[in-house]
mmCIF file of C-alpha atoms in Angstrom:
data_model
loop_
_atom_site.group_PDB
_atom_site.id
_atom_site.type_symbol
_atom_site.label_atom_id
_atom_site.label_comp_id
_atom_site.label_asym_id
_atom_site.label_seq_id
_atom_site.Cartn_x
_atom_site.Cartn_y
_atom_site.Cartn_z
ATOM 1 C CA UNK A 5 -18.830 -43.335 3.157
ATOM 2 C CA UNK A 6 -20.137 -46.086 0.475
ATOM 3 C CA UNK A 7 -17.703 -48.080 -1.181
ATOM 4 C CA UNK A 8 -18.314 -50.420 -3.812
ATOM 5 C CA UNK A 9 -15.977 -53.167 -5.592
ATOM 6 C CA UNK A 10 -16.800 -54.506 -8.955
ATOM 7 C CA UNK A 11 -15.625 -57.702 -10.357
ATOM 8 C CA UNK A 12 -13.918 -58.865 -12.777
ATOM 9 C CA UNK A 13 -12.032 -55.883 -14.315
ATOM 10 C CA UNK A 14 -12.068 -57.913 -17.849
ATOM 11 C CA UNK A 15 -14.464 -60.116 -19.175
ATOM 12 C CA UNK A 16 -14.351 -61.886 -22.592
ATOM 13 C CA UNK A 17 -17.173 -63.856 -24.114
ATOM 14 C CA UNK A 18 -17.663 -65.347 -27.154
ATOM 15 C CA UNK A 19 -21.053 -63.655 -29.256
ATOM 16 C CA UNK A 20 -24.117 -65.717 -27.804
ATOM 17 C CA UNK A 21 -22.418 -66.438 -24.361
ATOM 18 C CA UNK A 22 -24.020 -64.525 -21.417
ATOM 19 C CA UNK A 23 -22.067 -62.433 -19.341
ATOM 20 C CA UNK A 24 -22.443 -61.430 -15.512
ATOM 21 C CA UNK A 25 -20.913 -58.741 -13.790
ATOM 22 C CA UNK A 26 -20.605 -58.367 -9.717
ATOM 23 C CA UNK A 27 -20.608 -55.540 -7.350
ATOM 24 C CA UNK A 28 -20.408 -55.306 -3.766
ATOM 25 C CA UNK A 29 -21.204 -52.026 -1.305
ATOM 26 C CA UNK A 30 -20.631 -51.549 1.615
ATOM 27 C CA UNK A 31 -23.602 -48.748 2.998
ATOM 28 C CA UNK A 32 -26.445 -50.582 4.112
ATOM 29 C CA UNK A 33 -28.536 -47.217 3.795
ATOM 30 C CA UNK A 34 -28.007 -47.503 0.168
ATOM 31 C CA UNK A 35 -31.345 -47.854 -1.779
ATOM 32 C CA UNK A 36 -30.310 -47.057 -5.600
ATOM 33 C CA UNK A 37 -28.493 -49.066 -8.106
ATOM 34 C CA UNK A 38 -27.943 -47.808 -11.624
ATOM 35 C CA UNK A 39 -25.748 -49.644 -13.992
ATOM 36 C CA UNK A 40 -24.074 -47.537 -16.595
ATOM 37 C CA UNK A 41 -22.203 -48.473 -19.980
ATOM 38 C CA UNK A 42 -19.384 -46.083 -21.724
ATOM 39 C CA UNK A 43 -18.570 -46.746 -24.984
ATOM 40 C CA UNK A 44 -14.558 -45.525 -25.781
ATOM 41 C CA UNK A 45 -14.150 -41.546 -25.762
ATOM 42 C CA UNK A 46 -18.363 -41.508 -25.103
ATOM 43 C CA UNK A 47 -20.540 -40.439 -21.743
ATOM 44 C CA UNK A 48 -22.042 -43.093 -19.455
ATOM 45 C CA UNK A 49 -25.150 -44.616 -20.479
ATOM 46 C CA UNK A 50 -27.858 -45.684 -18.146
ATOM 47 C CA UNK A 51 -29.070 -49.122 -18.971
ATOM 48 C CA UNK A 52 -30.795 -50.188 -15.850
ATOM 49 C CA UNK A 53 -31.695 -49.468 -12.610
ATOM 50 C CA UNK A 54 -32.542 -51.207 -9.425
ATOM 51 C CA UNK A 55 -34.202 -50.234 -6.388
ATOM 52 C CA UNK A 56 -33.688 -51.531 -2.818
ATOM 53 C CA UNK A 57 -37.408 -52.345 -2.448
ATOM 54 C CA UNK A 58 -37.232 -54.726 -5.622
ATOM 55 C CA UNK A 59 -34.821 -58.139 -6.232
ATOM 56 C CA UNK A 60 -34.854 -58.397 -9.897
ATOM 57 C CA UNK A 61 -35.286 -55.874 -12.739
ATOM 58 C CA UNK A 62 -35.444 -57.476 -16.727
ATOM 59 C CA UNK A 63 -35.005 -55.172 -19.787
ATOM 60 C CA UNK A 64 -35.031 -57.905 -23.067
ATOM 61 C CA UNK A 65 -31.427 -59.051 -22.939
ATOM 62 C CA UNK A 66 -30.518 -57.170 -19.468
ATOM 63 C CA UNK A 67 -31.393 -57.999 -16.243
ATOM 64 C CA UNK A 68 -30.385 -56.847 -12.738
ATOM 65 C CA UNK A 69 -30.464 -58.945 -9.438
ATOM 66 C CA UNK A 70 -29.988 -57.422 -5.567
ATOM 67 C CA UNK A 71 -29.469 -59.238 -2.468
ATOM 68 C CA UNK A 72 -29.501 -56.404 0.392
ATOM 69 C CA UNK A 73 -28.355 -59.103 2.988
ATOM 70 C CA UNK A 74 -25.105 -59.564 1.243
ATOM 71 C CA UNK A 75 -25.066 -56.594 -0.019
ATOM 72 C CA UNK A 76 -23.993 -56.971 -3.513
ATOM 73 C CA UNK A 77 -25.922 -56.926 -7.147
ATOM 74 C CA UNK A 78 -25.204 -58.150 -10.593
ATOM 75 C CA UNK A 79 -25.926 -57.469 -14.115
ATOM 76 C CA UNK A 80 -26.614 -59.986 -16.238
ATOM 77 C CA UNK A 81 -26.304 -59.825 -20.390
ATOM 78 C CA UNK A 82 -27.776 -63.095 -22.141
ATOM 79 C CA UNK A 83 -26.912 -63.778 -26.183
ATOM 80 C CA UNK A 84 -24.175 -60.989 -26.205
ATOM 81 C CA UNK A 85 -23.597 -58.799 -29.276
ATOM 82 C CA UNK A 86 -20.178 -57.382 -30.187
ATOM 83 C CA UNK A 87 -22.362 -54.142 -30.026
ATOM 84 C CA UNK A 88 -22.366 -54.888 -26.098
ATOM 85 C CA UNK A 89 -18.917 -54.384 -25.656
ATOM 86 C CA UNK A 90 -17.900 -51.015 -23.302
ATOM 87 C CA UNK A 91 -17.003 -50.677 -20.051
ATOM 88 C CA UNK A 92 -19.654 -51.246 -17.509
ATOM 89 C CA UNK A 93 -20.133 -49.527 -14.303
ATOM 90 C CA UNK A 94 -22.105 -50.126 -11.070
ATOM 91 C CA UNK A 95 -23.106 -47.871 -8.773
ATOM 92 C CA UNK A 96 -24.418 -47.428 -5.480
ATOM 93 C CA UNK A 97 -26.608 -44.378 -4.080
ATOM 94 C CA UNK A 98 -26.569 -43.482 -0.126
ATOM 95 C CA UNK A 99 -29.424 -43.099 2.294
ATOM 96 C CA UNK A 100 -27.757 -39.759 3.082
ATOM 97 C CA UNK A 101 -30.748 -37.642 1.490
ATOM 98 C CA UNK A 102 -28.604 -36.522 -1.289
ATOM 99 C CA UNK A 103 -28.207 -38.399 -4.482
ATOM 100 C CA UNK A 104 -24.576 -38.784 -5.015
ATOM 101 C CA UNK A 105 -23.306 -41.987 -6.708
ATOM 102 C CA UNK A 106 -20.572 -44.006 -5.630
ATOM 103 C CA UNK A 107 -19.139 -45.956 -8.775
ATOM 104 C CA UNK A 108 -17.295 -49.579 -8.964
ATOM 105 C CA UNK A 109 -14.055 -49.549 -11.173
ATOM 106 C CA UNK A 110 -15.794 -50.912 -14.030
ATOM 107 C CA UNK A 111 -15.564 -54.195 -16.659
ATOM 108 C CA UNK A 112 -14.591 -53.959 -19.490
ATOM 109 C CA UNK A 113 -16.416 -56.270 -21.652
ATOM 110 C CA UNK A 114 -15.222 -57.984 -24.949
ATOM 111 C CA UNK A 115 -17.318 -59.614 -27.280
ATOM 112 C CA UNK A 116 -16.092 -61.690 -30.031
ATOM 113 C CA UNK A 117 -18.175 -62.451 -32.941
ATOM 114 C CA UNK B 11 -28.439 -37.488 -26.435
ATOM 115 C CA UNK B 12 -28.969 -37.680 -22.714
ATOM 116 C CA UNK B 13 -30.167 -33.506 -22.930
ATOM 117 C CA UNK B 14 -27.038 -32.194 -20.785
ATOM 118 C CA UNK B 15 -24.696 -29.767 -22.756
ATOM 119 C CA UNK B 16 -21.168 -29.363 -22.060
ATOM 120 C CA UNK B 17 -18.850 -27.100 -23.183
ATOM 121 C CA UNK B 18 -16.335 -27.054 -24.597
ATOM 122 C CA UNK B 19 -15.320 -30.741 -25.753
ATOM 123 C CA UNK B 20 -11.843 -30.342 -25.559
ATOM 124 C CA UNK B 21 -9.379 -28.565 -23.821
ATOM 125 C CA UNK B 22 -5.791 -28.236 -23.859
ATOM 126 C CA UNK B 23 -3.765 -25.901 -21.552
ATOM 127 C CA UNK B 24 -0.171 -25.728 -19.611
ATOM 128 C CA UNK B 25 0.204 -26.339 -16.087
ATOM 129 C CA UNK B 26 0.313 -23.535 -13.758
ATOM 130 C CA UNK B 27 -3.044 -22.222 -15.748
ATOM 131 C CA UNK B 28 -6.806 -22.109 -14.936
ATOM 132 C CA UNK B 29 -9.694 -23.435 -16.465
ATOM 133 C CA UNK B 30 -13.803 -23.160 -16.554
ATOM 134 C CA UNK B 31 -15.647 -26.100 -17.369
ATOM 135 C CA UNK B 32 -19.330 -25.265 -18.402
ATOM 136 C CA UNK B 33 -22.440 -27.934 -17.829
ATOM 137 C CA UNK B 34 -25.969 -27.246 -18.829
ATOM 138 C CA UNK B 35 -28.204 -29.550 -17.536
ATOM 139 C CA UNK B 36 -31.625 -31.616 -18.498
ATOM 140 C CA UNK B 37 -34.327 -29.060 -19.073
ATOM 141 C CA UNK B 38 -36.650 -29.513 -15.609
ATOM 142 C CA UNK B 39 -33.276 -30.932 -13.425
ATOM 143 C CA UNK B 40 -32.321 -29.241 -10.754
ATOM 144 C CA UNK B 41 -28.913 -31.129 -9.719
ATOM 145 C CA UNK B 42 -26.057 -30.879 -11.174
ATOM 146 C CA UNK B 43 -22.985 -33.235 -10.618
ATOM 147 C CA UNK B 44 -19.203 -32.967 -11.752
ATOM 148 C CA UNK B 45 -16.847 -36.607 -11.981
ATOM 149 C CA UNK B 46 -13.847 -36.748 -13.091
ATOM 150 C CA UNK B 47 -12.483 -39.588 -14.594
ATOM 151 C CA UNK B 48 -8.843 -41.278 -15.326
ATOM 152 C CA UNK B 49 -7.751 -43.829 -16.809
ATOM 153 C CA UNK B 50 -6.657 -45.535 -14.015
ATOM 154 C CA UNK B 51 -9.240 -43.893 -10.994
ATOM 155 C CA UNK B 52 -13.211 -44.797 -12.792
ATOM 156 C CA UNK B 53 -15.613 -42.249 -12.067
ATOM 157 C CA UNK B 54 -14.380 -40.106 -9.123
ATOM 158 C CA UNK B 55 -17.679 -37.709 -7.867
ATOM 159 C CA UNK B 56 -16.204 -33.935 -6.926
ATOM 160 C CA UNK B 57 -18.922 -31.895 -6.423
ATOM 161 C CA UNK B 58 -22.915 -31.634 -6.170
ATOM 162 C CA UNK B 59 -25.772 -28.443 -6.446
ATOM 163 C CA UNK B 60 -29.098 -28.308 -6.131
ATOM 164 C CA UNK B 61 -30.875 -25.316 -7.182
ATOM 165 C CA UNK B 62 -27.746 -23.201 -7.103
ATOM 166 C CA UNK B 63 -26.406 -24.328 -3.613
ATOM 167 C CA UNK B 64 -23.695 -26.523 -2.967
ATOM 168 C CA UNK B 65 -25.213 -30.073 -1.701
ATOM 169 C CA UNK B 66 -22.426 -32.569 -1.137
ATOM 170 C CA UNK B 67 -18.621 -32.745 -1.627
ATOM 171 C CA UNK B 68 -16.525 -35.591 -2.914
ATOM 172 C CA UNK B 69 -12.778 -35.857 -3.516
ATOM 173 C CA UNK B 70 -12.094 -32.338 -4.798
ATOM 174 C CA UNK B 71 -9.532 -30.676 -4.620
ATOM 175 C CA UNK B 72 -9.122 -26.840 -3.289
ATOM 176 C CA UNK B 73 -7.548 -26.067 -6.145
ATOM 177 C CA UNK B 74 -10.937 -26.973 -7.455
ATOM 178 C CA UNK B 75 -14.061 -25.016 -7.336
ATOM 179 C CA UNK B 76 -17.297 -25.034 -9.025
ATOM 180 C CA UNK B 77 -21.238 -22.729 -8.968
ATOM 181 C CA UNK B 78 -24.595 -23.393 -10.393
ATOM 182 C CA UNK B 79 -26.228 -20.165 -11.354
ATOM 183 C CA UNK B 80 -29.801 -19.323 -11.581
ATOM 184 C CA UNK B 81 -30.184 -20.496 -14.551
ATOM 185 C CA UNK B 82 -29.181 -23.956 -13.419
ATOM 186 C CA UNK B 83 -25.869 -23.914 -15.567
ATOM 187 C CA UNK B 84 -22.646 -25.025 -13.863
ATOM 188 C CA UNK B 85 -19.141 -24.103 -13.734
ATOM 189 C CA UNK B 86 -16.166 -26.274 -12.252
ATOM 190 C CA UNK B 87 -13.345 -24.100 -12.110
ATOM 191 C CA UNK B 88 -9.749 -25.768 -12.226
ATOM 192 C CA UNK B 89 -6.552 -23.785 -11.382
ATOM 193 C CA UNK B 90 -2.840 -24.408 -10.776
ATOM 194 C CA UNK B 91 -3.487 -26.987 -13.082
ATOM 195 C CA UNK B 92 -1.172 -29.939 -12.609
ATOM 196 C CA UNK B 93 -0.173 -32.809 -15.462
ATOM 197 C CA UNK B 94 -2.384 -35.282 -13.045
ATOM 198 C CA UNK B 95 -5.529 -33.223 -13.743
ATOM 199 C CA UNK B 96 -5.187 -34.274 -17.352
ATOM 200 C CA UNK B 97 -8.641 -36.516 -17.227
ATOM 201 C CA UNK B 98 -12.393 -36.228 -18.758
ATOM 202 C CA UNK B 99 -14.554 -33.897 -16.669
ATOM 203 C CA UNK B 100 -18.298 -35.469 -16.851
ATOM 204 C CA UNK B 101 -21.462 -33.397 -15.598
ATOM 205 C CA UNK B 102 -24.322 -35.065 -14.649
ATOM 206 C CA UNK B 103 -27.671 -33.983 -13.656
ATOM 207 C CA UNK B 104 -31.115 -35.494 -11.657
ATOM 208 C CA UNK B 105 -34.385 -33.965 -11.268
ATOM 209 C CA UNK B 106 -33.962 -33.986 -7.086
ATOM 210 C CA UNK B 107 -31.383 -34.808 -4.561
ATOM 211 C CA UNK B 108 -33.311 -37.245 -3.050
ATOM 212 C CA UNK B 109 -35.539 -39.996 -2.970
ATOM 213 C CA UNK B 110 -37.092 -41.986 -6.203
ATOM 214 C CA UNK B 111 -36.026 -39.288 -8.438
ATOM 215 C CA UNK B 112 -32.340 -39.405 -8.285
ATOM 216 C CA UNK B 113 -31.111 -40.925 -11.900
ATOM 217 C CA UNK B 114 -28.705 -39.396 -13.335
ATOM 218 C CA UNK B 115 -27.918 -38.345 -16.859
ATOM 219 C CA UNK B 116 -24.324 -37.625 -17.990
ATOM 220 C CA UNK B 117 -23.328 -34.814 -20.539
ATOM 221 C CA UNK B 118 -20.622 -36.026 -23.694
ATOM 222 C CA UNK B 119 -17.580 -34.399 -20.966
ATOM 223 C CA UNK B 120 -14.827 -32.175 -21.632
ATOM 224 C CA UNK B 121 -11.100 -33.690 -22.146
ATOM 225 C CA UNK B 122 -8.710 -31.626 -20.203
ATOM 226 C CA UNK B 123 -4.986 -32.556 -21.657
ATOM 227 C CA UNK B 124 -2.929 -30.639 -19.471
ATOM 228 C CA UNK B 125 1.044 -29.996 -21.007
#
């Protein structure tokens, strides 16, 4: 089955930095990348998607990039607000003609005014 | 508010008891999803439907069992409970199993302390 690895676990940036997280899969069948956030004690928030048939995604200060040859993608926050800290997960959906997600560890993301 | 109900928020039981977990999902979705998730194991998928039949199986256990009615509401039943199935129980539902339309939405989850 899929399995994806996300990288780092922790990432702290200063209010203004950017901030990129990394995940890896391992299905090459897989054709649908959502990225969620989870605020403390909340539900998983979509914030973007990807598809396999497009490289980049933008949504204002988020943007999502994915190489298929390497398999891996990344999510990309620019001018980080302490409002974007959460734990971030990546996921990966099989070719398997059913739409069950596979989901990375998470980052947990700090942002210091 | 993603549209998916779940009920109830919180939970707390003994071990050696059973437990029903109740989903509602996005008015028009068909699929329903339950994750579990630990502190220390993410987002772990258990179980999917899809219009009231069982469509794909992830690390649940037997002890572990779960329906969709015809009204599209889910159940995930948990017995024997154990102090490791202390964890936040997340339902999620899509509009399809398959394809272009397979985003998922996640309901608030129920927290299952287990004593």
């Amino acid at each position: 089955g899929e399995n994806v690895e996300q990288h780092p676990s922790t990432l702290s940036v200063q209010e203004g930095d950017s901030a990129v997280i990394k995940c890896t899969y391992s299905d090459s069948a897989s054709n649908y990348f959502p990225w969620y956030k989870q605020e403390l004690g909340k539900r998983p928030q979509l914030i973007i998607d990807i598809r396999s048939n497009v490289g980049e995604k933008k949504d204002q200060r988020i943007a999502v990039t994915l190489n298929k040859t390497a398999k891996h993608f990344s999510l990309h926050i620019t001018e980080t607000q302490p409002e974007d800290s959460a734990v971030y997960f990546c996921a990966a959906s099989g070719n398997s003609g059913y739409s069950t997600l596979t989901f990375g560890k998470g980052t947990m993301l700090l942002v210091s005014p | 508010d993603s549209g998916v109900t779940q009920t109830p928020k919180h939970l707390i039981t003994a071990t050696g008891q059973r437990v029903t977990l109740r989903c509602s999902p996005r008015s028009g979705d068909l699929s329903v999803y339950w994750y579990q998730q630990s502190l220390d194991q993410g987002l772990q998928f258990l179980i999917q439907y899809y219009n009231g039949e069982e469509r794909a199986k992830g690390n649940i256990l037997e002890r572990f069992s779960a329906q969709q009615f015809p009204d599209l509401h889910s159940e995930l039943n948990l017995s024997s409970l154990e102090l490791g199935d202390s964890a936040l129980y997340f339902c999620a539902s899509s509009v399809a199993t398959s394809g272009s339309l397979v985003t998922q939405y996640f309901g608030p989850g129920t927290r299952l302390t287990v004593l």
